[in-house]
Amino acid sequence: MTLRELVDSGLFQVVNRGEELDRTVDRVFCCDLLSVAMCNAPAGCAWVTVMGNINTLAVVALTDAACVILAGGVQLDPPAAQRAVQQGITVLATDQPVFEAALAVHQRLHG
Amino acid sequence: MDESLTLHFTVPPDDFTRAGEASSSTKATLKQLGLPADVIRRVSIVMYEGEINMVIHANGGEITVTISPDQITMVLKDAGPGIPDIQQAMQAGWSTASGAARDLGFGAGMGLPNMKKCADTLDIDSTVGVGTTVTAVVRL
Ligand SMILES: Nc1ncnc2c1ncn2[C@@H]1O[C@H](COP(=O)(O)OP(=O)(O)O)[C@@H](O)[C@H]1O
Ligand SMILES: [Mg+2]
């Protein structure tokens, strides 16, 4: 699935519509410890987390995750929101918990 | 690339909003140089963990990155409290991070082990009360 398809799927609120919407999203990754995410988030993943600070965006940028999905009603704090716009990072959000959010993406990917 | 290129960064103390600047800027440079994705990723992880450690444990510091034809050398130097027991600090899960750092998603005690995993060599030179210098090499 392309990032654009995920953004336009209606599954999630679109907090920031980033650049590179034609890139592929090929898996889901869940983790809230940034050091662990940093080392293990695969490039091209949709990363589901409840951390919505500036470091979350640094991890997205450094791992080449396709986008970040904030679960559990978490919002980006203001510096992070600014950074997302600046760096063209796609940020989605949902009130659903991490597992349900990830499952929704997984089902899109694998029918 | 037949000459080495040196990048220099100052990591400000206690400023989480700027942590990550040195790593993303280095990443951008390595991308421009057309280095392999795996190398870029490993360097980025080392730089980012190092930067965060400087912010949360050491009141900031200085990072020098040297890109040579055969390797990338990162020297992360701070004048923080130093590490009393380096072996213990290297253990996965060991952390003295504050609640504030944990609230931001750090303090899992995975930083130094991640750096070791990603670098070809990692040397830590630390004196309590004087500071810490971490030297990491990623070979090309
Ligand atoms: N630059 C540093 N200055 C002082 N202490 C440090 C530094 N880097 C790491 N440490 C010490 O080593 C421990 C482990 O570091 P790390 O593996 O990165 O985990 P974390 O940063 O999550 O605590 C830290 O909790 C801290 O006690
Ligand atoms: Mg650390």
mmCIF file of C-alpha atoms and ligand atoms in Angstrom:
data_model
loop_
_atom_site.group_PDB
_atom_site.id
_atom_site.type_symbol
_atom_site.label_atom_id
_atom_site.label_comp_id
_atom_site.label_asym_id
_atom_site.label_seq_id
_atom_site.Cartn_x
_atom_site.Cartn_y
_atom_site.Cartn_z
ATOM 1 C CA MET A 1 0.000 0.000 0.000
ATOM 2 C CA THR A 2 1.246 3.514 -0.595
ATOM 3 C CA LEU A 3 1.465 6.046 2.182
ATOM 4 C CA ARG A 4 -1.131 8.097 0.318
ATOM 5 C CA GLU A 5 -3.575 5.180 0.458
ATOM 6 C CA LEU A 6 -3.062 4.863 4.192
ATOM 7 C CA VAL A 7 -3.438 8.616 4.746
ATOM 8 C CA ASP A 8 -6.614 8.692 2.663
ATOM 9 C CA SER A 9 -8.036 5.443 4.075
ATOM 10 C CA GLY A 10 -10.132 7.248 6.674
ATOM 11 C CA LEU A 11 -8.795 4.879 9.330
ATOM 12 C CA PHE A 12 -6.907 7.652 11.092
ATOM 13 C CA GLN A 13 -7.027 11.360 11.741
ATOM 14 C CA VAL A 14 -4.444 13.127 9.606
ATOM 15 C CA VAL A 15 -2.355 15.282 11.921
ATOM 16 C CA ASN A 16 0.220 16.135 9.275
ATOM 17 C CA ARG A 17 0.182 15.170 5.629
ATOM 18 C CA GLY A 18 3.883 14.796 4.908
ATOM 19 C CA GLU A 19 5.972 14.475 1.792
ATOM 20 C CA GLU A 20 6.777 11.323 -0.185
ATOM 21 C CA LEU A 21 3.190 10.084 -0.178
ATOM 22 C CA ASP A 22 3.982 7.692 -3.011
ATOM 23 C CA ARG A 23 6.354 5.605 -0.943
ATOM 24 C CA THR A 24 5.333 2.120 0.100
ATOM 25 C CA VAL A 25 4.137 1.159 3.562
ATOM 26 C CA ASP A 26 4.863 -2.529 3.886
ATOM 27 C CA ARG A 27 4.567 -3.343 7.576
ATOM 28 C CA VAL A 28 3.480 -2.170 11.002
ATOM 29 C CA PHE A 29 5.788 -1.683 13.940
ATOM 30 C CA CYS A 30 4.729 -1.025 17.553
ATOM 31 C CA CYS A 31 6.997 0.292 20.280
ATOM 32 C CA ASP A 32 7.071 3.119 22.806
ATOM 33 C CA LEU A 33 10.652 2.969 23.990
ATOM 34 C CA LEU A 34 12.460 5.249 21.601
ATOM 35 C CA SER A 35 15.830 3.528 21.899
ATOM 36 C CA VAL A 36 14.239 0.231 20.990
ATOM 37 C CA ALA A 37 12.233 1.761 18.150
ATOM 38 C CA MET A 38 15.342 3.520 16.911
ATOM 39 C CA CYS A 39 17.170 0.250 16.536
ATOM 40 C CA ASN A 40 14.328 -1.923 15.294
ATOM 41 C CA ALA A 41 11.765 0.080 13.353
ATOM 42 C CA PRO A 42 12.126 -1.114 9.755
ATOM 43 C CA ALA A 43 12.374 1.460 6.976
ATOM 44 C CA GLY A 44 8.978 1.862 5.317
ATOM 45 C CA CYS A 45 6.953 0.831 8.354
ATOM 46 C CA ALA A 46 3.921 2.498 9.856
ATOM 47 C CA TRP A 47 5.097 3.000 13.422
ATOM 48 C CA VAL A 48 2.398 2.927 16.092
ATOM 49 C CA THR A 49 3.267 4.545 19.424
ATOM 50 C CA VAL A 50 1.875 6.560 22.311
ATOM 51 C CA MET A 51 4.906 8.864 22.424
ATOM 52 C CA GLY A 52 4.104 12.197 20.775
ATOM 53 C CA ASN A 53 7.160 14.327 21.469
ATOM 54 C CA ILE A 54 9.897 15.764 19.315
ATOM 55 C CA ASN A 55 12.081 12.688 19.770
ATOM 56 C CA THR A 56 9.388 10.552 18.188
ATOM 57 C CA LEU A 57 9.854 12.563 14.998
ATOM 58 C CA ALA A 58 13.622 12.239 15.186
ATOM 59 C CA VAL A 59 13.196 8.462 15.333
ATOM 60 C CA VAL A 60 10.853 8.517 12.310
ATOM 61 C CA ALA A 61 13.372 10.549 10.353
ATOM 62 C CA LEU A 62 16.375 8.453 11.335
ATOM 63 C CA THR A 63 14.778 5.067 10.736
ATOM 64 C CA ASP A 64 13.006 6.085 7.509
ATOM 65 C CA ALA A 65 9.690 4.893 8.886
ATOM 66 C CA ALA A 66 6.988 5.805 6.373
ATOM 67 C CA CYS A 67 4.838 7.489 9.006
ATOM 68 C CA VAL A 68 4.005 7.531 12.685
ATOM 69 C CA ILE A 69 0.557 6.701 14.053
ATOM 70 C CA LEU A 70 -0.216 8.105 17.509
ATOM 71 C CA ALA A 71 -2.543 5.734 19.311
ATOM 72 C CA GLY A 72 -4.680 6.029 22.430
ATOM 73 C CA GLY A 73 -5.735 9.612 21.831
ATOM 74 C CA VAL A 74 -2.180 10.913 22.162
ATOM 75 C CA GLN A 75 -1.428 14.220 20.454
ATOM 76 C CA LEU A 76 1.792 15.782 19.262
ATOM 77 C CA ASP A 77 3.110 18.409 21.643
ATOM 78 C CA PRO A 78 3.575 21.835 19.977
ATOM 79 C CA PRO A 79 7.338 21.609 19.228
ATOM 80 C CA ALA A 80 6.768 18.177 17.726
ATOM 81 C CA ALA A 81 3.872 19.424 15.604
ATOM 82 C CA GLN A 82 6.123 22.163 14.256
ATOM 83 C CA ARG A 83 8.895 19.677 13.494
ATOM 84 C CA ALA A 84 6.525 17.361 11.636
ATOM 85 C CA VAL A 85 5.559 20.183 9.292
ATOM 86 C CA GLN A 86 9.167 21.346 8.859
ATOM 87 C CA GLN A 87 10.457 17.881 8.023
ATOM 88 C CA GLY A 88 7.481 16.740 5.998
ATOM 89 C CA ILE A 89 6.767 13.763 8.252
ATOM 90 C CA THR A 90 3.355 12.120 7.974
ATOM 91 C CA VAL A 91 1.647 11.885 11.353
ATOM 92 C CA LEU A 92 -1.657 10.058 11.846
ATOM 93 C CA ALA A 93 -3.650 9.619 15.039
ATOM 94 C CA THR A 94 -6.451 7.599 16.559
ATOM 95 C CA ASP A 95 -8.267 7.199 19.862
ATOM 96 C CA GLN A 96 -7.903 3.445 19.536
ATOM 97 C CA PRO A 97 -5.260 1.634 21.579
ATOM 98 C CA VAL A 98 -1.967 0.571 20.014
ATOM 99 C CA PHE A 99 -3.017 -2.996 19.172
ATOM 100 C CA GLU A 100 -6.255 -2.046 17.427
ATOM 101 C CA ALA A 101 -4.525 0.723 15.494
ATOM 102 C CA ALA A 102 -1.790 -1.622 14.328
ATOM 103 C CA LEU A 103 -4.281 -4.345 13.480
ATOM 104 C CA ALA A 104 -6.230 -1.932 11.273
ATOM 105 C CA VAL A 105 -3.101 -1.216 9.232
ATOM 106 C CA HIS A 106 -2.155 -4.887 9.140
ATOM 107 C CA GLN A 107 -5.594 -5.790 7.788
ATOM 108 C CA ARG A 108 -5.272 -3.182 5.057
ATOM 109 C CA LEU A 109 -1.909 -4.616 4.112
ATOM 110 C CA HIS A 110 -2.811 -8.287 4.222
ATOM 111 C CA GLY A 111 -6.523 -8.314 3.525
ATOM 112 C CA MET B 1 35.683 10.760 -1.887
ATOM 113 C CA ASP B 2 39.409 11.031 -1.609
ATOM 114 C CA GLU B 3 39.636 13.401 1.327
ATOM 115 C CA SER B 4 38.112 13.211 4.720
ATOM 116 C CA LEU B 5 35.295 15.477 5.662
ATOM 117 C CA THR B 6 34.786 16.700 9.209
ATOM 118 C CA LEU B 7 31.493 17.750 10.756
ATOM 119 C CA HIS B 8 31.259 19.427 14.105
ATOM 120 C CA PHE B 9 28.246 19.814 16.391
ATOM 121 C CA THR B 10 27.545 21.342 19.761
ATOM 122 C CA VAL B 11 24.850 19.516 21.703
ATOM 123 C CA PRO B 12 23.064 21.948 24.004
ATOM 124 C CA PRO B 13 22.342 20.916 27.612
ATOM 125 C CA ASP B 14 18.844 19.877 28.666
ATOM 126 C CA ASP B 15 17.302 20.743 25.342
ATOM 127 C CA PHE B 16 15.246 17.817 24.153
ATOM 128 C CA THR B 17 13.797 19.893 21.364
ATOM 129 C CA ARG B 18 17.196 20.092 19.700
ATOM 130 C CA ALA B 19 18.429 16.598 20.449
ATOM 131 C CA GLY B 20 18.632 14.790 17.162
ATOM 132 C CA GLU B 21 19.899 17.736 15.156
ATOM 133 C CA ALA B 22 23.444 16.417 14.916
ATOM 134 C CA SER B 23 22.260 12.960 13.873
ATOM 135 C CA SER B 24 19.807 14.204 11.262
ATOM 136 C CA SER B 25 22.306 16.628 9.828
ATOM 137 C CA THR B 26 24.938 13.872 9.635
ATOM 138 C CA LYS B 27 22.404 11.574 8.048
ATOM 139 C CA ALA B 28 21.659 14.169 5.375
ATOM 140 C CA THR B 29 25.364 14.567 4.608
ATOM 141 C CA LEU B 30 25.932 10.811 4.335
ATOM 142 C CA LYS B 31 22.927 10.533 2.031
ATOM 143 C CA GLN B 32 24.347 13.243 -0.203
ATOM 144 C CA LEU B 33 27.625 11.360 -0.340
ATOM 145 C CA GLY B 34 25.692 8.325 -1.537
ATOM 146 C CA LEU B 35 26.829 5.999 1.241
ATOM 147 C CA PRO B 36 25.018 2.664 1.715
ATOM 148 C CA ALA B 37 21.697 2.788 3.579
ATOM 149 C CA ASP B 38 22.930 0.345 6.207
ATOM 150 C CA VAL B 39 25.939 2.528 7.029
ATOM 151 C CA ILE B 40 23.742 5.606 7.250
ATOM 152 C CA ARG B 41 21.345 3.850 9.577
ATOM 153 C CA ARG B 42 24.086 2.601 11.877
ATOM 154 C CA VAL B 43 25.799 5.981 12.051
ATOM 155 C CA SER B 44 22.444 7.669 12.713
ATOM 156 C CA ILE B 45 21.641 5.337 15.602
ATOM 157 C CA VAL B 46 25.058 5.811 17.205
ATOM 158 C CA MET B 47 24.848 9.584 16.834
ATOM 159 C CA TYR B 48 21.312 9.830 18.116
ATOM 160 C CA GLU B 49 21.834 7.669 21.195
ATOM 161 C CA GLY B 50 25.062 9.539 21.907
ATOM 162 C CA GLU B 51 23.349 12.884 21.551
ATOM 163 C CA ILE B 52 20.516 11.879 23.832
ATOM 164 C CA ASN B 53 22.980 10.607 26.437
ATOM 165 C CA MET B 54 24.751 13.955 26.349
ATOM 166 C CA VAL B 55 21.463 15.759 26.872
ATOM 167 C CA ILE B 56 20.043 13.558 29.613
ATOM 168 C CA HIS B 57 23.200 12.557 31.482
ATOM 169 C CA ALA B 58 25.911 15.115 30.791
ATOM 170 C CA ASN B 59 24.702 18.701 30.194
ATOM 171 C CA GLY B 60 25.444 18.574 26.503
ATOM 172 C CA GLY B 61 28.775 18.301 24.741
ATOM 173 C CA GLU B 62 30.601 18.314 21.436
ATOM 174 C CA ILE B 63 30.461 15.827 18.575
ATOM 175 C CA THR B 64 33.001 15.518 15.801
ATOM 176 C CA VAL B 65 32.279 13.267 12.843
ATOM 177 C CA THR B 66 35.066 12.428 10.433
ATOM 178 C CA ILE B 67 34.106 10.812 7.162
ATOM 179 C CA SER B 68 37.113 9.150 5.551
ATOM 180 C CA PRO B 69 37.270 6.872 2.507
ATOM 181 C CA ASP B 70 37.329 3.760 4.688
ATOM 182 C CA GLN B 71 35.411 4.666 7.840
ATOM 183 C CA ILE B 72 33.246 7.115 9.733
ATOM 184 C CA THR B 73 34.562 8.128 13.135
ATOM 185 C CA MET B 74 32.344 9.785 15.709
ATOM 186 C CA VAL B 75 33.856 11.375 18.786
ATOM 187 C CA LEU B 76 31.318 12.434 21.401
ATOM 188 C CA LYS B 77 32.878 14.429 24.180
ATOM 189 C CA ASP B 78 31.227 15.882 27.242
ATOM 190 C CA ALA B 79 32.248 17.446 30.531
ATOM 191 C CA GLY B 80 29.467 15.740 32.476
ATOM 192 C CA PRO B 81 29.577 13.643 35.636
ATOM 193 C CA GLY B 82 31.414 10.715 34.045
ATOM 194 C CA ILE B 83 30.485 7.024 34.250
ATOM 195 C CA PRO B 84 31.669 5.281 37.430
ATOM 196 C CA ASP B 85 31.301 1.730 36.120
ATOM 197 C CA ILE B 86 31.437 1.436 32.340
ATOM 198 C CA GLN B 87 30.772 -2.306 32.281
ATOM 199 C CA GLN B 88 27.583 -1.776 34.240
ATOM 200 C CA ALA B 89 26.582 1.143 32.002
ATOM 201 C CA MET B 90 27.001 -1.117 28.953
ATOM 202 C CA GLN B 91 24.512 -3.666 30.302
ATOM 203 C CA ALA B 92 21.191 -3.645 28.481
ATOM 204 C CA GLY B 93 18.566 -2.257 30.835
ATOM 205 C CA TRP B 94 20.927 -0.425 33.187
ATOM 206 C CA SER B 95 19.929 3.221 33.510
ATOM 207 C CA THR B 96 20.219 6.125 35.898
ATOM 208 C CA ALA B 97 17.926 8.275 33.750
ATOM 209 C CA SER B 98 15.531 10.673 35.456
ATOM 210 C CA GLY B 99 11.761 10.349 35.425
ATOM 211 C CA ALA B 100 11.651 13.268 32.999
ATOM 212 C CA ALA B 101 13.840 11.398 30.513
ATOM 213 C CA ARG B 102 11.709 8.291 30.914
ATOM 214 C CA ASP B 103 8.563 10.295 30.266
ATOM 215 C CA LEU B 104 10.055 11.237 26.927
ATOM 216 C CA GLY B 105 10.647 7.621 25.984
ATOM 217 C CA PHE B 106 14.298 7.339 27.014
ATOM 218 C CA GLY B 107 16.015 5.759 29.958
ATOM 219 C CA ALA B 108 15.471 2.188 28.832
ATOM 220 C CA GLY B 109 19.162 1.530 29.334
ATOM 221 C CA MET B 110 19.465 0.469 25.694
ATOM 222 C CA GLY B 111 21.489 3.397 24.375
ATOM 223 C CA LEU B 112 25.050 2.241 24.916
ATOM 224 C CA PRO B 113 24.220 -1.388 23.967
ATOM 225 C CA ASN B 114 22.562 -0.098 20.771
ATOM 226 C CA MET B 115 25.606 1.998 19.989
ATOM 227 C CA LYS B 116 27.854 -0.993 20.486
ATOM 228 C CA LYS B 117 25.674 -3.127 18.246
ATOM 229 C CA CYS B 118 25.685 -0.550 15.451
ATOM 230 C CA ALA B 119 29.329 0.494 15.555
ATOM 231 C CA ASP B 120 32.277 -1.632 14.457
ATOM 232 C CA THR B 121 34.193 -0.367 17.472
ATOM 233 C CA LEU B 122 33.026 1.600 20.490
ATOM 234 C CA ASP B 123 35.434 2.980 23.079
ATOM 235 C CA ILE B 124 34.373 4.795 26.203
ATOM 236 C CA ASP B 125 36.831 6.896 28.117
ATOM 237 C CA SER B 126 35.280 8.335 31.242
ATOM 238 C CA THR B 127 36.485 9.948 34.438
ATOM 239 C CA VAL B 128 34.071 10.700 37.257
ATOM 240 C CA GLY B 129 33.805 14.439 37.774
ATOM 241 C CA VAL B 130 35.642 15.208 34.531
ATOM 242 C CA GLY B 131 33.593 13.842 31.659
ATOM 243 C CA THR B 132 33.114 11.173 29.077
ATOM 244 C CA THR B 133 34.424 10.669 25.565
ATOM 245 C CA VAL B 134 32.799 8.031 23.423
ATOM 246 C CA THR B 135 34.571 7.115 20.189
ATOM 247 C CA ALA B 136 32.635 5.044 17.687
ATOM 248 C CA VAL B 137 33.736 3.799 14.291
ATOM 249 C CA VAL B 138 31.575 2.507 11.468
ATOM 250 C CA ARG B 139 33.652 1.010 8.656
ATOM 251 C CA LEU B 140 32.745 1.447 5.036
HETATM 252 N N1 LIG C 1 27.651 10.766 28.495
HETATM 253 C C1 LIG C 1 27.357 10.196 29.678
HETATM 254 N N2 LIG C 1 27.708 10.793 30.844
HETATM 255 C C2 LIG C 1 27.423 10.230 32.042
HETATM 256 N N3 LIG C 1 26.789 9.052 32.168
HETATM 257 C C3 LIG C 1 26.401 8.417 31.057
HETATM 258 C C4 LIG C 1 26.661 8.943 29.753
HETATM 259 N N4 LIG C 1 26.178 8.079 28.837
HETATM 260 C C5 LIG C 1 25.651 7.050 29.535
HETATM 261 N N5 LIG C 1 25.774 7.245 30.864
HETATM 262 C C6 LIG C 1 25.373 6.320 31.954
HETATM 263 O O1 LIG C 1 25.184 5.024 31.406
HETATM 264 C C7 LIG C 1 23.849 4.576 31.624
HETATM 265 C C8 LIG C 1 23.384 3.733 30.456
HETATM 266 O O2 LIG C 1 23.313 4.502 29.271
HETATM 267 P P1 LIG C 1 22.333 4.044 28.112
HETATM 268 O O3 LIG C 1 22.642 2.633 27.770
HETATM 269 O O4 LIG C 1 22.414 5.030 27.003
HETATM 270 O O5 LIG C 1 20.909 4.056 28.782
HETATM 271 P P2 LIG C 1 19.954 5.275 29.180
HETATM 272 O O6 LIG C 1 20.476 6.506 28.502
HETATM 273 O O7 LIG C 1 18.630 4.847 28.670
HETATM 274 O O8 LIG C 1 19.996 5.381 30.665
HETATM 275 C C9 LIG C 1 23.051 5.854 31.825
HETATM 276 O O9 LIG C 1 21.862 5.642 32.555
HETATM 277 C C10 LIG C 1 24.045 6.703 32.597
HETATM 278 O O10 LIG C 1 24.105 6.331 33.951
HETATM 279 MG MG MG C 2 20.951 6.512 26.555
#
